[in-house]
PDB file of C-alpha atoms in Angstrom:
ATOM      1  CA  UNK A  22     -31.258   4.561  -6.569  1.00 66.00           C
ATOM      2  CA  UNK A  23     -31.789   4.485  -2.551  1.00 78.00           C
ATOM      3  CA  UNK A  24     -29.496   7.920  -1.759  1.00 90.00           C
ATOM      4  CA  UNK A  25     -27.965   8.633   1.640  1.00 96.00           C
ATOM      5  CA  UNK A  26     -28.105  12.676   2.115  1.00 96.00           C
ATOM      6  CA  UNK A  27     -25.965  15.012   3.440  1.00 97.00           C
ATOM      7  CA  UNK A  28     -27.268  18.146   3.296  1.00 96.00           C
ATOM      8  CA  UNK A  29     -23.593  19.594   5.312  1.00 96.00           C
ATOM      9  CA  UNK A  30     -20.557  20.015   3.282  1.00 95.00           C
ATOM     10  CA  UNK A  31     -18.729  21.409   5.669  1.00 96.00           C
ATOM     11  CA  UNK A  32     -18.984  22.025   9.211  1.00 96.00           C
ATOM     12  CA  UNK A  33     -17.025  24.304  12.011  1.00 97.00           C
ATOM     13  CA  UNK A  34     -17.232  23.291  15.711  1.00 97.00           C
ATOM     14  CA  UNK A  35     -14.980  25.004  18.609  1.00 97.00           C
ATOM     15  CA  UNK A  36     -13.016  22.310  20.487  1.00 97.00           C
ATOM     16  CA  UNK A  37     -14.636  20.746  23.571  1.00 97.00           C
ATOM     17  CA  UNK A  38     -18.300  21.680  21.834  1.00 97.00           C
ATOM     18  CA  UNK A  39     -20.613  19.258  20.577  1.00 98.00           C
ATOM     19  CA  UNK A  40     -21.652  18.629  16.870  1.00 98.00           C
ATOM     20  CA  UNK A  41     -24.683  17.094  15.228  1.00 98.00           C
ATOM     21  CA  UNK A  42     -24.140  15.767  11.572  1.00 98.00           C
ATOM     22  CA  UNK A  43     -27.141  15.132   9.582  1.00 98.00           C
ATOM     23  CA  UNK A  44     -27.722  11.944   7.622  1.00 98.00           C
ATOM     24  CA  UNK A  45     -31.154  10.989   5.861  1.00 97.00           C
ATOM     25  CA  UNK A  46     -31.630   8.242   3.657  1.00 96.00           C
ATOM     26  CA  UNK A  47     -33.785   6.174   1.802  1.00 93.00           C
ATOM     27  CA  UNK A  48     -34.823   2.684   1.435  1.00 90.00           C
ATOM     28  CA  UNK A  49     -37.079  -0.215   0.755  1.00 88.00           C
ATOM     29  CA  UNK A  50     -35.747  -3.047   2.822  1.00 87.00           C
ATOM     30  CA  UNK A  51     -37.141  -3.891   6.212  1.00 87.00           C
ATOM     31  CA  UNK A  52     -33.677  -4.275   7.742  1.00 87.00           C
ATOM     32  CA  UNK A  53     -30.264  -2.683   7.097  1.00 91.00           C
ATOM     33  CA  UNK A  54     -28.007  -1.061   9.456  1.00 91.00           C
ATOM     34  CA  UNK A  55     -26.770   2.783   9.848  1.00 94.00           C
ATOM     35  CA  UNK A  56     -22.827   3.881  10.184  1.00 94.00           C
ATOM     36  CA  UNK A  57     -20.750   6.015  10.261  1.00 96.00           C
ATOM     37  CA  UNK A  58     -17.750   6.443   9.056  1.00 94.00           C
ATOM     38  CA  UNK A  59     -14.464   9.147   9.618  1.00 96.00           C
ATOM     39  CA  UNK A  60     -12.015   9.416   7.061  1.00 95.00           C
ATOM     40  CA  UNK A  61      -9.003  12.089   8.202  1.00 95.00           C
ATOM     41  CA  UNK A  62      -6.488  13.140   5.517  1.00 92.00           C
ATOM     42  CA  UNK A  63      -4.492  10.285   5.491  1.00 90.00           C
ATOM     43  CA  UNK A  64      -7.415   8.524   3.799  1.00 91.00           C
ATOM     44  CA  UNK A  65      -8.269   5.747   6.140  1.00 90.00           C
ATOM     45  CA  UNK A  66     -12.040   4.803   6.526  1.00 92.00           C
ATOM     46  CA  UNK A  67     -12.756   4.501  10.401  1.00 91.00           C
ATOM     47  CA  UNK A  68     -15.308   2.973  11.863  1.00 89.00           C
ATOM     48  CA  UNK A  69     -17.478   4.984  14.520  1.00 94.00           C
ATOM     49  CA  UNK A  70     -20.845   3.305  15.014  1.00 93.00           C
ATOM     50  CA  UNK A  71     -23.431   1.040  14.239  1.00 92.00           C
ATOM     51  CA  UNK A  72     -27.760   1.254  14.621  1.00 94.00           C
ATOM     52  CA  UNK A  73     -29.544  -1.688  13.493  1.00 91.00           C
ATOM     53  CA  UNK A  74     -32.536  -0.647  11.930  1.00 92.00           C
ATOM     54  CA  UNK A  75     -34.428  -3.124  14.543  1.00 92.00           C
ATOM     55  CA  UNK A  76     -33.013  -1.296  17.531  1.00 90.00           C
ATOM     56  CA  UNK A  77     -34.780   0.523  19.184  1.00 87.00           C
ATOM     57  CA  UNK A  78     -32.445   2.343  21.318  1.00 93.00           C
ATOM     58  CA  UNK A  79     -29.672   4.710  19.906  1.00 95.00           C
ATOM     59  CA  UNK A  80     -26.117   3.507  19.464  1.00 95.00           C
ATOM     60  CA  UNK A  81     -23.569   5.557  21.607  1.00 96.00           C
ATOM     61  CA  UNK A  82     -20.005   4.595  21.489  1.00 94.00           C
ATOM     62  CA  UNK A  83     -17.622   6.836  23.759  1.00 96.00           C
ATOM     63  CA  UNK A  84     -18.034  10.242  22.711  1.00 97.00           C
ATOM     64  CA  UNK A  85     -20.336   9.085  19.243  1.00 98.00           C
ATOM     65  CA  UNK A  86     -24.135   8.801  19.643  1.00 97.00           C
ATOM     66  CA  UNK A  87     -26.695   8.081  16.762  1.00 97.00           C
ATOM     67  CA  UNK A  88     -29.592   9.615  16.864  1.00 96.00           C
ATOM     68  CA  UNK A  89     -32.105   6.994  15.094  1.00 96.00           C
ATOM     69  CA  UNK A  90     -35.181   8.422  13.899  1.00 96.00           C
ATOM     70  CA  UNK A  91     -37.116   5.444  11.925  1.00 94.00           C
ATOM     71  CA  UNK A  92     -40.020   7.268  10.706  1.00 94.00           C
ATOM     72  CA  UNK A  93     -38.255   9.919   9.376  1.00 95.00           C
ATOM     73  CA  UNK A  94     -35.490   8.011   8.078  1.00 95.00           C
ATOM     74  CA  UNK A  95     -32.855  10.469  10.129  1.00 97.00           C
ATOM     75  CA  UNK A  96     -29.940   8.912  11.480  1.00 97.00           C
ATOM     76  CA  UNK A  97     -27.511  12.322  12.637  1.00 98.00           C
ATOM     77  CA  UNK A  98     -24.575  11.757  14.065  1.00 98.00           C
ATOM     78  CA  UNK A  99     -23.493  13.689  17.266  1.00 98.00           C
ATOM     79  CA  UNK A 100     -19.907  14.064  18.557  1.00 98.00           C
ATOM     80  CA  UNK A 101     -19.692  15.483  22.342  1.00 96.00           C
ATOM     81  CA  UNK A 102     -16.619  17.137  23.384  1.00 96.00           C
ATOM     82  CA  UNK A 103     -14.941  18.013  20.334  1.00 97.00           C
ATOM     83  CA  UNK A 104     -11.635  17.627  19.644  1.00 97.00           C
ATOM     84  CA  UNK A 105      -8.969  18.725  17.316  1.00 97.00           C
ATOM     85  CA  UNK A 106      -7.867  15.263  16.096  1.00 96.00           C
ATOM     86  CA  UNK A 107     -12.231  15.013  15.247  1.00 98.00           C
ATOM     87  CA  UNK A 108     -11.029  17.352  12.133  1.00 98.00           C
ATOM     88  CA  UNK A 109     -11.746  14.824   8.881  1.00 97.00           C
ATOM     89  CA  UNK A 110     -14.313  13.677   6.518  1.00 97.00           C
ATOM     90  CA  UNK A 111     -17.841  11.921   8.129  1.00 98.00           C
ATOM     91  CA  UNK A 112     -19.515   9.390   5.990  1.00 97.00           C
ATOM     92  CA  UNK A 113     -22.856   8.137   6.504  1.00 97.00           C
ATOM     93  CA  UNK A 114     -23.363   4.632   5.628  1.00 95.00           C
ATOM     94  CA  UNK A 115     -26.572   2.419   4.947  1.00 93.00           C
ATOM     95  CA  UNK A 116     -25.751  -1.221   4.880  1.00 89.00           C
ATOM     96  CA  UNK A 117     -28.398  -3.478   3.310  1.00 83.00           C
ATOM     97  CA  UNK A 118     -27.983  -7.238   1.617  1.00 76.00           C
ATOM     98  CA  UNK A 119     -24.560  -6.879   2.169  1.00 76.00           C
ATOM     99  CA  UNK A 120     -24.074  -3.698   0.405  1.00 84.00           C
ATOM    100  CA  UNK A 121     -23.013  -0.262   1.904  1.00 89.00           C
ATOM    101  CA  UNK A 122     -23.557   2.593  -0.015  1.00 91.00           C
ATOM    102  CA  UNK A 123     -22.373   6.080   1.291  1.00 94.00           C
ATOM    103  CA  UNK A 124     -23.498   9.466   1.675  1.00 96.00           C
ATOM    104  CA  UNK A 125     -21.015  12.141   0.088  1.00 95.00           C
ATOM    105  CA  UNK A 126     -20.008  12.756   3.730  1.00 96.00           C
ATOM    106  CA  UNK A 127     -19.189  16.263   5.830  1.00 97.00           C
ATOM    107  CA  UNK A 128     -15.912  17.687   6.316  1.00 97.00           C
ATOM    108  CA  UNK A 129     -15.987  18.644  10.161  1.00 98.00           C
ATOM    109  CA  UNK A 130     -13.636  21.336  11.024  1.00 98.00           C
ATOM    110  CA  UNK A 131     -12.462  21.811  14.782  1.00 98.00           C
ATOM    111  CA  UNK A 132     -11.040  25.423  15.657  1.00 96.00           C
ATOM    112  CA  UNK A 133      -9.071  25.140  18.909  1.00 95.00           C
TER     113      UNK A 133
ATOM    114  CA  UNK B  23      -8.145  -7.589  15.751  1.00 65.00           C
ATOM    115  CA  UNK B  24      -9.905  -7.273  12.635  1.00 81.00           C
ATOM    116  CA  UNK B  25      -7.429  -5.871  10.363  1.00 90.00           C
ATOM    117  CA  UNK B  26      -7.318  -5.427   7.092  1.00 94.00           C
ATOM    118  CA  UNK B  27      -4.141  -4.475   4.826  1.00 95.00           C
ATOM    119  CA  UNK B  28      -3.498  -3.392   1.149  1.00 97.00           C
ATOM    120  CA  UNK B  29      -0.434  -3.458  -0.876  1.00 97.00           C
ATOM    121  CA  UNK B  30       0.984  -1.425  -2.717  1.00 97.00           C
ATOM    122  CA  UNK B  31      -0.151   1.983  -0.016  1.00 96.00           C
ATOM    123  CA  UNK B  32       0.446   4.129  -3.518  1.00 96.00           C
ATOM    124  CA  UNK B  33       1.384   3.147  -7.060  1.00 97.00           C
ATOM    125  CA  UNK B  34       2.540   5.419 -10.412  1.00 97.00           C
ATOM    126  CA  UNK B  35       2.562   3.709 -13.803  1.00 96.00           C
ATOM    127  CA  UNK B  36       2.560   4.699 -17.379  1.00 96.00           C
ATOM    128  CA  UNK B  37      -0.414   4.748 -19.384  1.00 97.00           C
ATOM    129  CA  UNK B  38      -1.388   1.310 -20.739  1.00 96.00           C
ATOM    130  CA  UNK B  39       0.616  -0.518 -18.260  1.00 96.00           C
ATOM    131  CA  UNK B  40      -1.352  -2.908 -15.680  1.00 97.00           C
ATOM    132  CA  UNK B  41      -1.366  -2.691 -11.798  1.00 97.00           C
ATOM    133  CA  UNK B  42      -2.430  -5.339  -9.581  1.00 97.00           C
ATOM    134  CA  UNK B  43      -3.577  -3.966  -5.526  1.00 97.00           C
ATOM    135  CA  UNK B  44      -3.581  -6.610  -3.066  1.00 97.00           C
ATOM    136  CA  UNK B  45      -5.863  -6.893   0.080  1.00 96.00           C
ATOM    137  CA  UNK B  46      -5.247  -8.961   2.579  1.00 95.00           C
ATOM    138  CA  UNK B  47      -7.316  -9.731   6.077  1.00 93.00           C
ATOM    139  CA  UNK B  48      -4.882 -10.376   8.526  1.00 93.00           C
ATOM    140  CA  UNK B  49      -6.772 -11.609  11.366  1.00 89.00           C
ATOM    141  CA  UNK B  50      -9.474 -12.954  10.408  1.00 87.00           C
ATOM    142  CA  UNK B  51     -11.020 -15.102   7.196  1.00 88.00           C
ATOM    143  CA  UNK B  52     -13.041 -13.000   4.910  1.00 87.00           C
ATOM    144  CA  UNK B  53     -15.781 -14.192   3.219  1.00 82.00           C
ATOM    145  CA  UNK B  54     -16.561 -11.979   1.746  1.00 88.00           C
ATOM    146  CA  UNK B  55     -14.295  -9.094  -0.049  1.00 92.00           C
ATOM    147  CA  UNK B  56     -15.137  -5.334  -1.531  1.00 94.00           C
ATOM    148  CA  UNK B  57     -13.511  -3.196  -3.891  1.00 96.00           C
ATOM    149  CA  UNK B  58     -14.166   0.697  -3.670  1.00 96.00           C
ATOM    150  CA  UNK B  59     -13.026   3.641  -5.636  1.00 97.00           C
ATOM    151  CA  UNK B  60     -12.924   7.248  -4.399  1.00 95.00           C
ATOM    152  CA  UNK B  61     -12.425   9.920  -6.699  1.00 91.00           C
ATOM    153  CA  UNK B  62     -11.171  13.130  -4.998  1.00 87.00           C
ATOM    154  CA  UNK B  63     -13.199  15.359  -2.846  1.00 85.00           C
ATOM    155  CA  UNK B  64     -16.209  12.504  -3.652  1.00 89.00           C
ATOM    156  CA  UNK B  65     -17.366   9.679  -1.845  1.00 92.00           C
ATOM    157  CA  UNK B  66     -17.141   5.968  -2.246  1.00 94.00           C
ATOM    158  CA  UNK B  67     -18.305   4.318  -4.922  1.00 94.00           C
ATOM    159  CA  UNK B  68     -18.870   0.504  -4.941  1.00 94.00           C
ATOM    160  CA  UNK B  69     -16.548  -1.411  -7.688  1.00 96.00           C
ATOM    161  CA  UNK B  70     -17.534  -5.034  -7.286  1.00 95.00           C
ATOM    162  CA  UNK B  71     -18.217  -7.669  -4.509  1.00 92.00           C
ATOM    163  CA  UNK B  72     -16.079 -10.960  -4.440  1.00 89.00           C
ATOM    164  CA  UNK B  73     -16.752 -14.118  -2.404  1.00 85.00           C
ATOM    165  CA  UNK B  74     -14.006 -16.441  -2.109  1.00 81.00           C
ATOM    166  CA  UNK B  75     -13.519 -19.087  -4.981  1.00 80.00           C
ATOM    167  CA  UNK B  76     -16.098 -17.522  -7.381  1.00 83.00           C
ATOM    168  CA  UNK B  77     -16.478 -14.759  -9.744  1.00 87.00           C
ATOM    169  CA  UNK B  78     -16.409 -10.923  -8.476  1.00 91.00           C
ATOM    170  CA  UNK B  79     -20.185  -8.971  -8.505  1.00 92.00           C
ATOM    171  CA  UNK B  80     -19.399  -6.461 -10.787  1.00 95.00           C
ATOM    172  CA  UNK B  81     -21.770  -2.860 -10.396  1.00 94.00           C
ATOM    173  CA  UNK B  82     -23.231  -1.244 -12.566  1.00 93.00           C
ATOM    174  CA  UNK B  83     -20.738   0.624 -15.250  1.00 93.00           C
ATOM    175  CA  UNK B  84     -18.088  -1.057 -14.001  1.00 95.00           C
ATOM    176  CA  UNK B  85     -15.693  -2.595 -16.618  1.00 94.00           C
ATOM    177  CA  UNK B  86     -15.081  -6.539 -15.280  1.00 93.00           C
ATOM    178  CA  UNK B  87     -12.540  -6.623 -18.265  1.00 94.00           C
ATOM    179  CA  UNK B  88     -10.663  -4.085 -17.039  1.00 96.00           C
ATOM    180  CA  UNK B  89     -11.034  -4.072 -13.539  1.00 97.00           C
ATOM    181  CA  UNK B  90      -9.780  -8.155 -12.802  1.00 95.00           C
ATOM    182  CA  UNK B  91     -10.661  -9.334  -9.581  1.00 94.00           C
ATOM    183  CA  UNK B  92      -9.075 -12.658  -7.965  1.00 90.00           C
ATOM    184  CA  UNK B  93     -10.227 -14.222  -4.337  1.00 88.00           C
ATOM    185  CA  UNK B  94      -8.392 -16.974  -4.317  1.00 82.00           C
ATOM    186  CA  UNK B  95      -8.386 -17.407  -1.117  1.00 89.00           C
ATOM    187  CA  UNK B  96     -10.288 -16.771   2.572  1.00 88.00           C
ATOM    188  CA  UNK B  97      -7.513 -13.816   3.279  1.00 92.00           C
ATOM    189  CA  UNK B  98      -6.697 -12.392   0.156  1.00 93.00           C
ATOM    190  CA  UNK B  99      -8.175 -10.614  -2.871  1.00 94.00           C
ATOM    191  CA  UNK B 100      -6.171  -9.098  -5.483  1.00 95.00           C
ATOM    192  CA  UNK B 101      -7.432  -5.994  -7.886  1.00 97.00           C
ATOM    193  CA  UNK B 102      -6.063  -5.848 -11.081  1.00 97.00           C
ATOM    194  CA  UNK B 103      -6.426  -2.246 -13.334  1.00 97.00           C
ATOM    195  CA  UNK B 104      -5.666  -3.495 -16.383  1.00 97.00           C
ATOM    196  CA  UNK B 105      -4.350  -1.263 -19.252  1.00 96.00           C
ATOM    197  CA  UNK B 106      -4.585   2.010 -16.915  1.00 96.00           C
ATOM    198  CA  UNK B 107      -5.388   5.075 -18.087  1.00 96.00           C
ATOM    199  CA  UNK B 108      -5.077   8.531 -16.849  1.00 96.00           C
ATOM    200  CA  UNK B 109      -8.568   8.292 -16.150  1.00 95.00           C
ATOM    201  CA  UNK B 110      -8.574   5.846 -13.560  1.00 96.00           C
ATOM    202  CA  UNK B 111      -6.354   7.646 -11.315  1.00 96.00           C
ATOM    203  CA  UNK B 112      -7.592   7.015  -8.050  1.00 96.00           C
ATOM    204  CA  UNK B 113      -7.682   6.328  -4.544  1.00 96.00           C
ATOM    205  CA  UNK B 114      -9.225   2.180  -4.327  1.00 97.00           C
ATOM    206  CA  UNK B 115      -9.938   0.864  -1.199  1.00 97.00           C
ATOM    207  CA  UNK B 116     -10.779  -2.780  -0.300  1.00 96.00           C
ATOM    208  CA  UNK B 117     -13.328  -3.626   2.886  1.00 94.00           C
ATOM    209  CA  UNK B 118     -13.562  -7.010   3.910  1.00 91.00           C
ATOM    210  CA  UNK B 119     -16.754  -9.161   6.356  1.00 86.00           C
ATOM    211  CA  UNK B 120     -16.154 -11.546   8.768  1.00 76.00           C
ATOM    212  CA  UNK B 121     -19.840 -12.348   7.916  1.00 64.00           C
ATOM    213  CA  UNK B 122     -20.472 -12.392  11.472  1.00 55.00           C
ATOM    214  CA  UNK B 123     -22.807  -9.461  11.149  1.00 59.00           C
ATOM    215  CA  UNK B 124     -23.960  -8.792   7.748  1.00 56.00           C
ATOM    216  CA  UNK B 125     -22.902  -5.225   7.374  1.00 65.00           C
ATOM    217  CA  UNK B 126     -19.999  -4.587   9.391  1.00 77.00           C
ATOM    218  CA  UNK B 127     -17.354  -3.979   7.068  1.00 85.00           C
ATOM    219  CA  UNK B 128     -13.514  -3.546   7.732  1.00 89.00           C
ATOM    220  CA  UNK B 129     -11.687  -1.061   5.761  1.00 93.00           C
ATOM    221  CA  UNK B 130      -7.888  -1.319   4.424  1.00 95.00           C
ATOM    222  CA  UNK B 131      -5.640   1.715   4.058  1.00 95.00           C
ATOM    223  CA  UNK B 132      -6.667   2.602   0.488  1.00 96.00           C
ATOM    224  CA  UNK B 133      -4.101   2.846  -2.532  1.00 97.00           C
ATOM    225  CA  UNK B 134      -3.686   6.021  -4.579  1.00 96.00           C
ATOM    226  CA  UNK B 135      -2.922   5.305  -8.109  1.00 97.00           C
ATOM    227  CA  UNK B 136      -1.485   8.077 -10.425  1.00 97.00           C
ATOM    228  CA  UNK B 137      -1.562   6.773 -14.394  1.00 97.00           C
ATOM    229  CA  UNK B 138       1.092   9.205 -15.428  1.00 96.00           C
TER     230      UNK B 138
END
């Protein structure tokens, strides 16, 4: 099976620091895309961001940046200015022939 | 826009009793519909694929008999546990695609089912 690793189970991060969330993977296919995913306690999957395996810059959205590393099959997620409500569950996410399959995902922790 | 909702948010039954878990897109036609389940403290695992007006992709070790899944239509598809068991307490969430992009998936709330 193509696995999506997490090597984090958990994470702390002090509020208004920033946070890098590690996400390798494998896979066979010439194209798929990278996400990632928050879930907070109330169990809701939210959507964060998006790198096409054909792009060749890195996604950013707001405070979320991917940092795409092809080669090495990285894609880590990093979260500027952390912030309380950031406290929940990070999945990574390969999507490929219409298929996601997740990673088992990080459980960030901020401390104010 | 893109919203995505699922009915009932939790359910209890008895053993041996059926529950059926609707999803619903709410702005938008899905073509295509998927069925999750997340056991606790794990990750999600992939349940079955279903594509409106045809039968539901079952994976791997997945039970289609007992696990009924209905698209009948571009905004709705319906997930049927039939005969619960304790075992299959759970927390099953439904994505659904535009098919605009062919990964960008839109999640619904989830539903926690407790077999009693």
């Amino acid at each position: 099976a193509q696995k999506i690793t997490q090597t984090q189970p958990g994470m702390f991060v002090q509020e208004k620091e920033a946070v890098t969330l590690d996400c390798t993977y494998d896979t066979s296919d010439q194209s798929y895309g990278l996400f990632w995913y928050k879930q907070p306690s109330s169990g809701e999957m939210i959507f964060l961001i998006y790198q096409g395996s054909y792009d060749e810059q890195n996604a950013t959205e707001g405070r979320y940046s991917l940092n795409f590393q092809k080669a090495r099959k990285s894609a880590n997620l990093v979260i500027s200015a952390s912030q309380l409500g950031d406290s929940a569950m990070y999945f990574c996410v390969r999507g490929s022939n219409y298929k996601l399959t997740f990673g088992k995902g990080t459980l960030l922790t901020v401390n104010p | 826009g893109a919203v995505v909702s699922q009915h009932p948010s939790r359910v209890i039954c008895k053993s041996g009793t059926s529950v059926k878990i609707e999803c619903r897109s709410l702005d938008f036609q899905a073509t295509t519909m998927f069925w999750y389940r997340q056991f606790p403290k794990q990750s999600l695992m992939l349940m079955a694929t279903s594509n409106e007006g045809s039968k539901a992709t079952y994976e791997q070790g997945v039970e289609k008999d007992k696990f009924l899944i209905n698209h009948a239509s571009l905004t709705l598809s319906t997930l049927t546990v039939t005969s619960a068991h304790p075992e299959d307490s759970s927390f099953y969430i439904c994505s659904a695609t535009q098919g605009i992009t062919r990964y960008t998936q839109y999640f619904g709330p989830g539903t926690r089912l407790t077999v009693l």
